[in-house]
Coordinates of C-alpha atoms in Angstrom, one line a residue:
X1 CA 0.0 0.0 0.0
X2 CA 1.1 3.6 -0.5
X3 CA 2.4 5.7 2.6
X4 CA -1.1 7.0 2.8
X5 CA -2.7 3.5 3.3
X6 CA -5.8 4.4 0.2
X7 CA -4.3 2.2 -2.4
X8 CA -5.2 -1.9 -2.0
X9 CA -4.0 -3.8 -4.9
X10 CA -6.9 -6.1 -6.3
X11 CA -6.0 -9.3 -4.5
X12 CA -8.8 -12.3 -3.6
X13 CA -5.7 -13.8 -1.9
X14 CA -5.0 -10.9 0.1
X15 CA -7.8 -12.0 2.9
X16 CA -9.0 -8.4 3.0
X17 CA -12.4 -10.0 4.2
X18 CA -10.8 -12.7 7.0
X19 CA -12.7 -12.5 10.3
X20 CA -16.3 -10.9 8.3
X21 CA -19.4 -12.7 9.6
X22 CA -21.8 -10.8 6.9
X23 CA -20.6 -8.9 4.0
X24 CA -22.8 -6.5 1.3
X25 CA -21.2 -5.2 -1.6
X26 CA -22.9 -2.8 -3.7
X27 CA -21.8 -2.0 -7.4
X28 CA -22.4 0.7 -9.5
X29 CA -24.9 1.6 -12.4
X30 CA -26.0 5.3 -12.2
X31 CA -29.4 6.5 -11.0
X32 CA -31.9 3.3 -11.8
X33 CA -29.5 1.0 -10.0
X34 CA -29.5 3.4 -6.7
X35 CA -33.0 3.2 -6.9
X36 CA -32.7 -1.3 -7.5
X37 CA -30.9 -1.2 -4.7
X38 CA -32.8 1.3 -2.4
X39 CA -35.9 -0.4 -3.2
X40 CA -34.4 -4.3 -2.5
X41 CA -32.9 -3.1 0.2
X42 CA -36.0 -1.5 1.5
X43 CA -37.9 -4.4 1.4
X44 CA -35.6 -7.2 2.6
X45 CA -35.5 -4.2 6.0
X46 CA -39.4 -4.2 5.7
X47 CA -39.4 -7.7 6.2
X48 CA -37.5 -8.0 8.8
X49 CA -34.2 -9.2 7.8
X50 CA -31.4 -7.1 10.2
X51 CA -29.0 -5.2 7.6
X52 CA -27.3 -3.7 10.5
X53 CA -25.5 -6.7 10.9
X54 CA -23.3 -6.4 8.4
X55 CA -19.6 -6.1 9.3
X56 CA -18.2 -4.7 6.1
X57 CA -20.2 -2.8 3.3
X58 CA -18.4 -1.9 0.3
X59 CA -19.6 0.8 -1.6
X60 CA -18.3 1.2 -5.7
X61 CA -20.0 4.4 -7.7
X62 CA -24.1 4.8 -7.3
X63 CA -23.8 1.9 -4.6
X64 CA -21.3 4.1 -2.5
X65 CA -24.4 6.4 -2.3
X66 CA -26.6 3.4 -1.2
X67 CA -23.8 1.8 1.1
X68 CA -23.3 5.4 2.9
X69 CA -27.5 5.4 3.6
X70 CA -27.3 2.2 4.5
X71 CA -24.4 2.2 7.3
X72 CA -25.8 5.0 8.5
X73 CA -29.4 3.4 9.4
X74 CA -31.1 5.8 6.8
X75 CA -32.1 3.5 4.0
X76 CA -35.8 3.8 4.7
X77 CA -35.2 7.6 4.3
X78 CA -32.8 7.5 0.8
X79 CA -36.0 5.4 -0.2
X80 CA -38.5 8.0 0.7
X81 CA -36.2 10.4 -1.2
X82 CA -35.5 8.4 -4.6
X83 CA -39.1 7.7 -4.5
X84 CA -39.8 11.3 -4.9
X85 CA -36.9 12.7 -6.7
X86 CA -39.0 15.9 -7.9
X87 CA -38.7 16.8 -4.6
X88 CA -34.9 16.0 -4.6
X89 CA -32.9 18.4 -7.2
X90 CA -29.6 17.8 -5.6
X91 CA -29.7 14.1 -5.6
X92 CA -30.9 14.6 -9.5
X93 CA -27.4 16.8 -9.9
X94 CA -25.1 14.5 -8.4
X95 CA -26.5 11.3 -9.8
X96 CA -27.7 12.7 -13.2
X97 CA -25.3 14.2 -15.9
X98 CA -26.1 17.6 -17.7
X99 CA -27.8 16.7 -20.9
X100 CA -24.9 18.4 -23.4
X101 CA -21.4 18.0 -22.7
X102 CA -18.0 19.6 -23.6
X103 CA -15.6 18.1 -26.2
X104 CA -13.1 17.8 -23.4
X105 CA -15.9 15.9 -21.6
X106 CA -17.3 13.7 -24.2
X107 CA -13.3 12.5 -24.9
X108 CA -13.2 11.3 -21.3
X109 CA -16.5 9.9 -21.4
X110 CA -15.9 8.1 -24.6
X111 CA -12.1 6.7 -23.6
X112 CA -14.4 4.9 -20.5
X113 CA -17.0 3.6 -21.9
X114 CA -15.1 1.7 -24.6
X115 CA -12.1 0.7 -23.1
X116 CA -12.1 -3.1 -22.6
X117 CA -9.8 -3.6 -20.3
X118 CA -8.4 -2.2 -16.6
X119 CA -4.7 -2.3 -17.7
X120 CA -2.6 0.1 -15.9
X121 CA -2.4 1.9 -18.9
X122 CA -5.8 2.1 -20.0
X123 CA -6.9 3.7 -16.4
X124 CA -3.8 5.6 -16.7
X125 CA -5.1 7.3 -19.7
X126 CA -8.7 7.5 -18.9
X127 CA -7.7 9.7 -15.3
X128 CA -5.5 12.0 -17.5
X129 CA -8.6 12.6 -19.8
X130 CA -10.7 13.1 -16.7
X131 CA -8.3 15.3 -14.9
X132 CA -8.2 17.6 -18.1
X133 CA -12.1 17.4 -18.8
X134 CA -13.9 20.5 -18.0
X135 CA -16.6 19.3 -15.9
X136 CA -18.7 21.0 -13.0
X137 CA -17.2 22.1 -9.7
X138 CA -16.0 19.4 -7.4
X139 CA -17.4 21.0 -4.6
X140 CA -20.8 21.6 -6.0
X141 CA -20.8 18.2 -6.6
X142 CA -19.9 16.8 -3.1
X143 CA -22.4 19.9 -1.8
X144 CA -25.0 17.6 -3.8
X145 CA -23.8 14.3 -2.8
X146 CA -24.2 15.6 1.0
X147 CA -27.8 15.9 0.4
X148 CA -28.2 12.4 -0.7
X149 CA -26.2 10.5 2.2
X150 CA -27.0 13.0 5.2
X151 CA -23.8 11.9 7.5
X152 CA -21.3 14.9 7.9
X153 CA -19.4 12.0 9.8
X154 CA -18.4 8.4 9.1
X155 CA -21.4 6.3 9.8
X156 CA -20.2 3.1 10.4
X157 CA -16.7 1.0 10.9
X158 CA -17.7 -1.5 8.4
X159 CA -18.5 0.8 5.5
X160 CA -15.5 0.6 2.8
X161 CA -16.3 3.0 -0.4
X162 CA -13.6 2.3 -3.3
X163 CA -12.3 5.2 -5.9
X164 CA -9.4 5.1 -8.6
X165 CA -6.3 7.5 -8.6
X166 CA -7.2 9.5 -11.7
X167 CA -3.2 10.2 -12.1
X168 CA -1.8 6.8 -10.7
X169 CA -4.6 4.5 -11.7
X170 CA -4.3 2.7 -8.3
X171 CA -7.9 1.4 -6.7
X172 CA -8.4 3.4 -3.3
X173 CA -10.2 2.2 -0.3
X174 CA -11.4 4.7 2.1
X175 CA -12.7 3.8 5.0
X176 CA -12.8 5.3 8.5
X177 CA -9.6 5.5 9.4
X178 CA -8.4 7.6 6.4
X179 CA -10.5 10.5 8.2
X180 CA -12.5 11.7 5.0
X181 CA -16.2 13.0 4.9
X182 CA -18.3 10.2 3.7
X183 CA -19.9 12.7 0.7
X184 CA -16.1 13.6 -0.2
X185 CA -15.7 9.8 -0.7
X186 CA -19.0 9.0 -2.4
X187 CA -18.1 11.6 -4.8
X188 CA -15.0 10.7 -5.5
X189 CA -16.5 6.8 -6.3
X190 CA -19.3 8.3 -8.3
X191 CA -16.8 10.7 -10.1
X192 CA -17.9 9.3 -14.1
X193 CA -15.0 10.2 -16.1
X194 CA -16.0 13.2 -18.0
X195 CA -19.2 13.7 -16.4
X196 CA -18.3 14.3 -13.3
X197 CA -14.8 16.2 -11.8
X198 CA -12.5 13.9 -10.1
X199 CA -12.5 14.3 -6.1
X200 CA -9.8 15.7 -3.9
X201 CA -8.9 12.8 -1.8
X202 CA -5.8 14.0 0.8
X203 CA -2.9 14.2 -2.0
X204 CA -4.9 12.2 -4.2
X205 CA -7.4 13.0 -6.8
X206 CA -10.2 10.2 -7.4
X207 CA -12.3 9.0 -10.1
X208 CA -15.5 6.5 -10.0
X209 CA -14.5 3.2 -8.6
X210 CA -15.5 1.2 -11.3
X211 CA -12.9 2.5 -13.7
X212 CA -10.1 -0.4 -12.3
X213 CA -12.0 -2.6 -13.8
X214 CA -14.4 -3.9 -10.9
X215 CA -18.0 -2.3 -10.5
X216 CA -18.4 -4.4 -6.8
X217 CA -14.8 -5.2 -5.9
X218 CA -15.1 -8.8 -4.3
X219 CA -11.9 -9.1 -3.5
X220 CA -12.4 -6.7 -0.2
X221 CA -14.8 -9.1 1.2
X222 CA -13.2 -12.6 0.5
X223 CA -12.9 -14.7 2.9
X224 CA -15.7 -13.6 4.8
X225 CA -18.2 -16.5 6.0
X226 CA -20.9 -14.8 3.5
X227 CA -21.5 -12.1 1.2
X228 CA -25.0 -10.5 0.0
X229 CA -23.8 -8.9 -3.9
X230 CA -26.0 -6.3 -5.6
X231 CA -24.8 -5.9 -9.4
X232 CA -25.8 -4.2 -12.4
X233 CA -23.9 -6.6 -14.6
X234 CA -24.1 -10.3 -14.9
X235 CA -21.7 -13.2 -15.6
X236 CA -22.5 -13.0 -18.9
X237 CA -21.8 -9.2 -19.4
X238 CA -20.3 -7.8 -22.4
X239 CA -17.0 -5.8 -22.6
X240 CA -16.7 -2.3 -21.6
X241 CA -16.3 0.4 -19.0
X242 CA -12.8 -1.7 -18.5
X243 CA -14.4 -5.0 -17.7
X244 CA -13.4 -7.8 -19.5
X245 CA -16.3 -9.3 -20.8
X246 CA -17.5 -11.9 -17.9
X247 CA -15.9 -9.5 -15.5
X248 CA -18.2 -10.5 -13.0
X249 CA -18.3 -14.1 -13.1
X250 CA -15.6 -14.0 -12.7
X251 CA -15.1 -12.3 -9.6
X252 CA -17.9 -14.4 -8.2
X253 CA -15.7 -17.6 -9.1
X254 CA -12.9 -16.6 -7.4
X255 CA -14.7 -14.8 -4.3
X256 CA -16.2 -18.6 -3.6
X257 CA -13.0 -19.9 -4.2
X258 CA -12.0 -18.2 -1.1
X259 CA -14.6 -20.2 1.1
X260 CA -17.1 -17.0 1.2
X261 CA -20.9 -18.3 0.7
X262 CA -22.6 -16.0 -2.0
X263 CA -25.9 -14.5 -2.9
X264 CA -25.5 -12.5 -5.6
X265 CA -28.5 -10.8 -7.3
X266 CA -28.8 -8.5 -10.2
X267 CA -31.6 -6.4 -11.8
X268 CA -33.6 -7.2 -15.2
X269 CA -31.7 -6.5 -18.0
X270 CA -32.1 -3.1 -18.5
X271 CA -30.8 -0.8 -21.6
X272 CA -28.0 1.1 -20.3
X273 CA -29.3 4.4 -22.0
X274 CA -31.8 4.3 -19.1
X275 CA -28.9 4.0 -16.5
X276 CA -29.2 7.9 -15.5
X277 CA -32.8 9.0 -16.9
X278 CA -35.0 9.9 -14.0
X279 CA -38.3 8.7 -15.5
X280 CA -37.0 5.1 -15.0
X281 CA -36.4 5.3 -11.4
X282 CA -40.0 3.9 -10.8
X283 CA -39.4 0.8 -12.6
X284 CA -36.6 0.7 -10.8
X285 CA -37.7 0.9 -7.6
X286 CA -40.5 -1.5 -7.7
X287 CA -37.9 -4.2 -10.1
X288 CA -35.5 -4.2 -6.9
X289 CA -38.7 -4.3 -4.4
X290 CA -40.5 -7.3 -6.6
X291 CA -37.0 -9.4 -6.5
X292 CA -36.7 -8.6 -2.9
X293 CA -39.9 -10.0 -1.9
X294 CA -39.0 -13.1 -4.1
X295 CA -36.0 -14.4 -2.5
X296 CA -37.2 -13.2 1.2
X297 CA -37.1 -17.1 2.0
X298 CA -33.4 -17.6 0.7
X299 CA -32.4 -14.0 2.2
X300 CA -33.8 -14.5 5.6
X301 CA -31.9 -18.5 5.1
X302 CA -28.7 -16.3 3.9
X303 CA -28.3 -13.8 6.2
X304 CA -29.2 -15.5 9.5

């Protein structure tokens, strides 16, 4: 790790989750997948199952958002709040991009979404392009993010949120210790290339976590007697956004390899045009709510 202790190397044999009883790890996937996972969430709470009880809760992109609520007992609230976003401009602004973007931006955007790999290299050149893009204020932006997870303080021990070194291209993991306002953080690990301006992190400056090549980042719970997953992609994914194609079967192979026990559960396929439009945050809500209620049998058999 670097002198400042932020950068973990993606390792499953690192046993960065030995000694975890209960795990989450929620990925990223823009606006509809804060709402998926707000309204599963919500309704495996509703029904009793004790979220509280997780020991580590890793947070990557729009699911650092949901992890932040969620540590900090406030899920039921983000809920109330996705549910009416017209009453929620802020959470529109830091979740949604502007509907035109700059050249600068779009070259940024464009190096991300079709890179197909996490080389060093390829992240290498993606932060540059997002550390040149002229993009909003990063403090406006962690101003908004503020409004969405409501903790001026760090809510919980067991909350990880991860974020990429835009100049380095080394994954970050911040986590109490490193003494950094959870919206600081949650910015940094929604920080979109190009959409978004990457986040001042101590002598660091961040970009979305799922630029390494990871949109959940197992690795930082294996070993751990069992982990609940929330993904927008599946093992059959396609290429792109630096995952190889697969990306997270993988992950999900070599996560149980470690001994972890698994429940992994992803939305509907869903076009990813939709990822950030507003209007499909009730589908959203009531997709992650429906498959919830479905598998409250093998959650409440999971988890307990």
């Amino acid at each position: 790790m670097a002198p400042d202790g932020l950068a973990w190397p993606i390792d499953f044999s690192a046993g960065y989750g030995a000694g975890v009883d209960r795990g989450i790890a929620l990925g990223g996937g823009g606006l509809y997948f804060v709402a998926w996972q707000v309204g599963y969430l919500r309704a495996m709470s509703d029904a009793g199952v004790d979220l509280g009880l997780a020991d580590r809760v890793v947070g990557t992109s729009a699911g650092s958002i949901v992890a932040t609520a969620l540590t900090a007992g406030r899920i039921g609230w983000l809920h109330a709040q996705v549910s009416a976003l017209a009453r929620v401009p802020a959470l529109l602004k830091a979740l949604a991009p502007a509907s035109s973007l700059r050249p600068s931006q779009v070259r940024a955007l464009d190096a991300f979404s079709s890179a197909a790999d996490a080389r060093p290299e390829t992240v290498q050149a993606i932060g540059r392009l997002a550390l040149a893009a002229v993009t909003p204020d990063a403090a406006r932006m962690r101003a908004n993010v503020q409004v969405a997870v409501q903790s001026s303080s760090w809510p919980h021990p067991a909350l990880r949120i991860t974020c990429v070194d835009a100049f380095s291209g080394e994954r970050c993991v911040i986590g109490e210790e490193a003494g950094i306002r959870p919206a600081r953080a949650a910015a940094a690990s929604s920080a979109v290339p190009g959409i978004f301006p990457p986040q001042p992190i101590g002598d660091r400056r961040c970009m979305d976590g799922g630029v390494c090549g990871t949109g959940v980042h197992l690795d930082l719970v294996a070993g751990a007697r069992r982990v609940l997953i929330l993904t927008l992609g599946t093992a059959e994914s396609p290429a792109g956004m630096t995952e190889r194609a697969g990306a997270v079967g993988r992950e999900l192979a070599e996560l149980e390899a470690t001994g972890t026990r698994v429940l992994a559960r992803s939305p509907n396929p869903v076009d990813r045009a939709v990822l950030m439009d507003p209007a499909a945050v009730p589908a959203a809500l009531a997709d992650g709510t429906d498959m919830a209620e479905a598998d409250l049998v093998d959650l409440k058999a999971f988890w307990s």
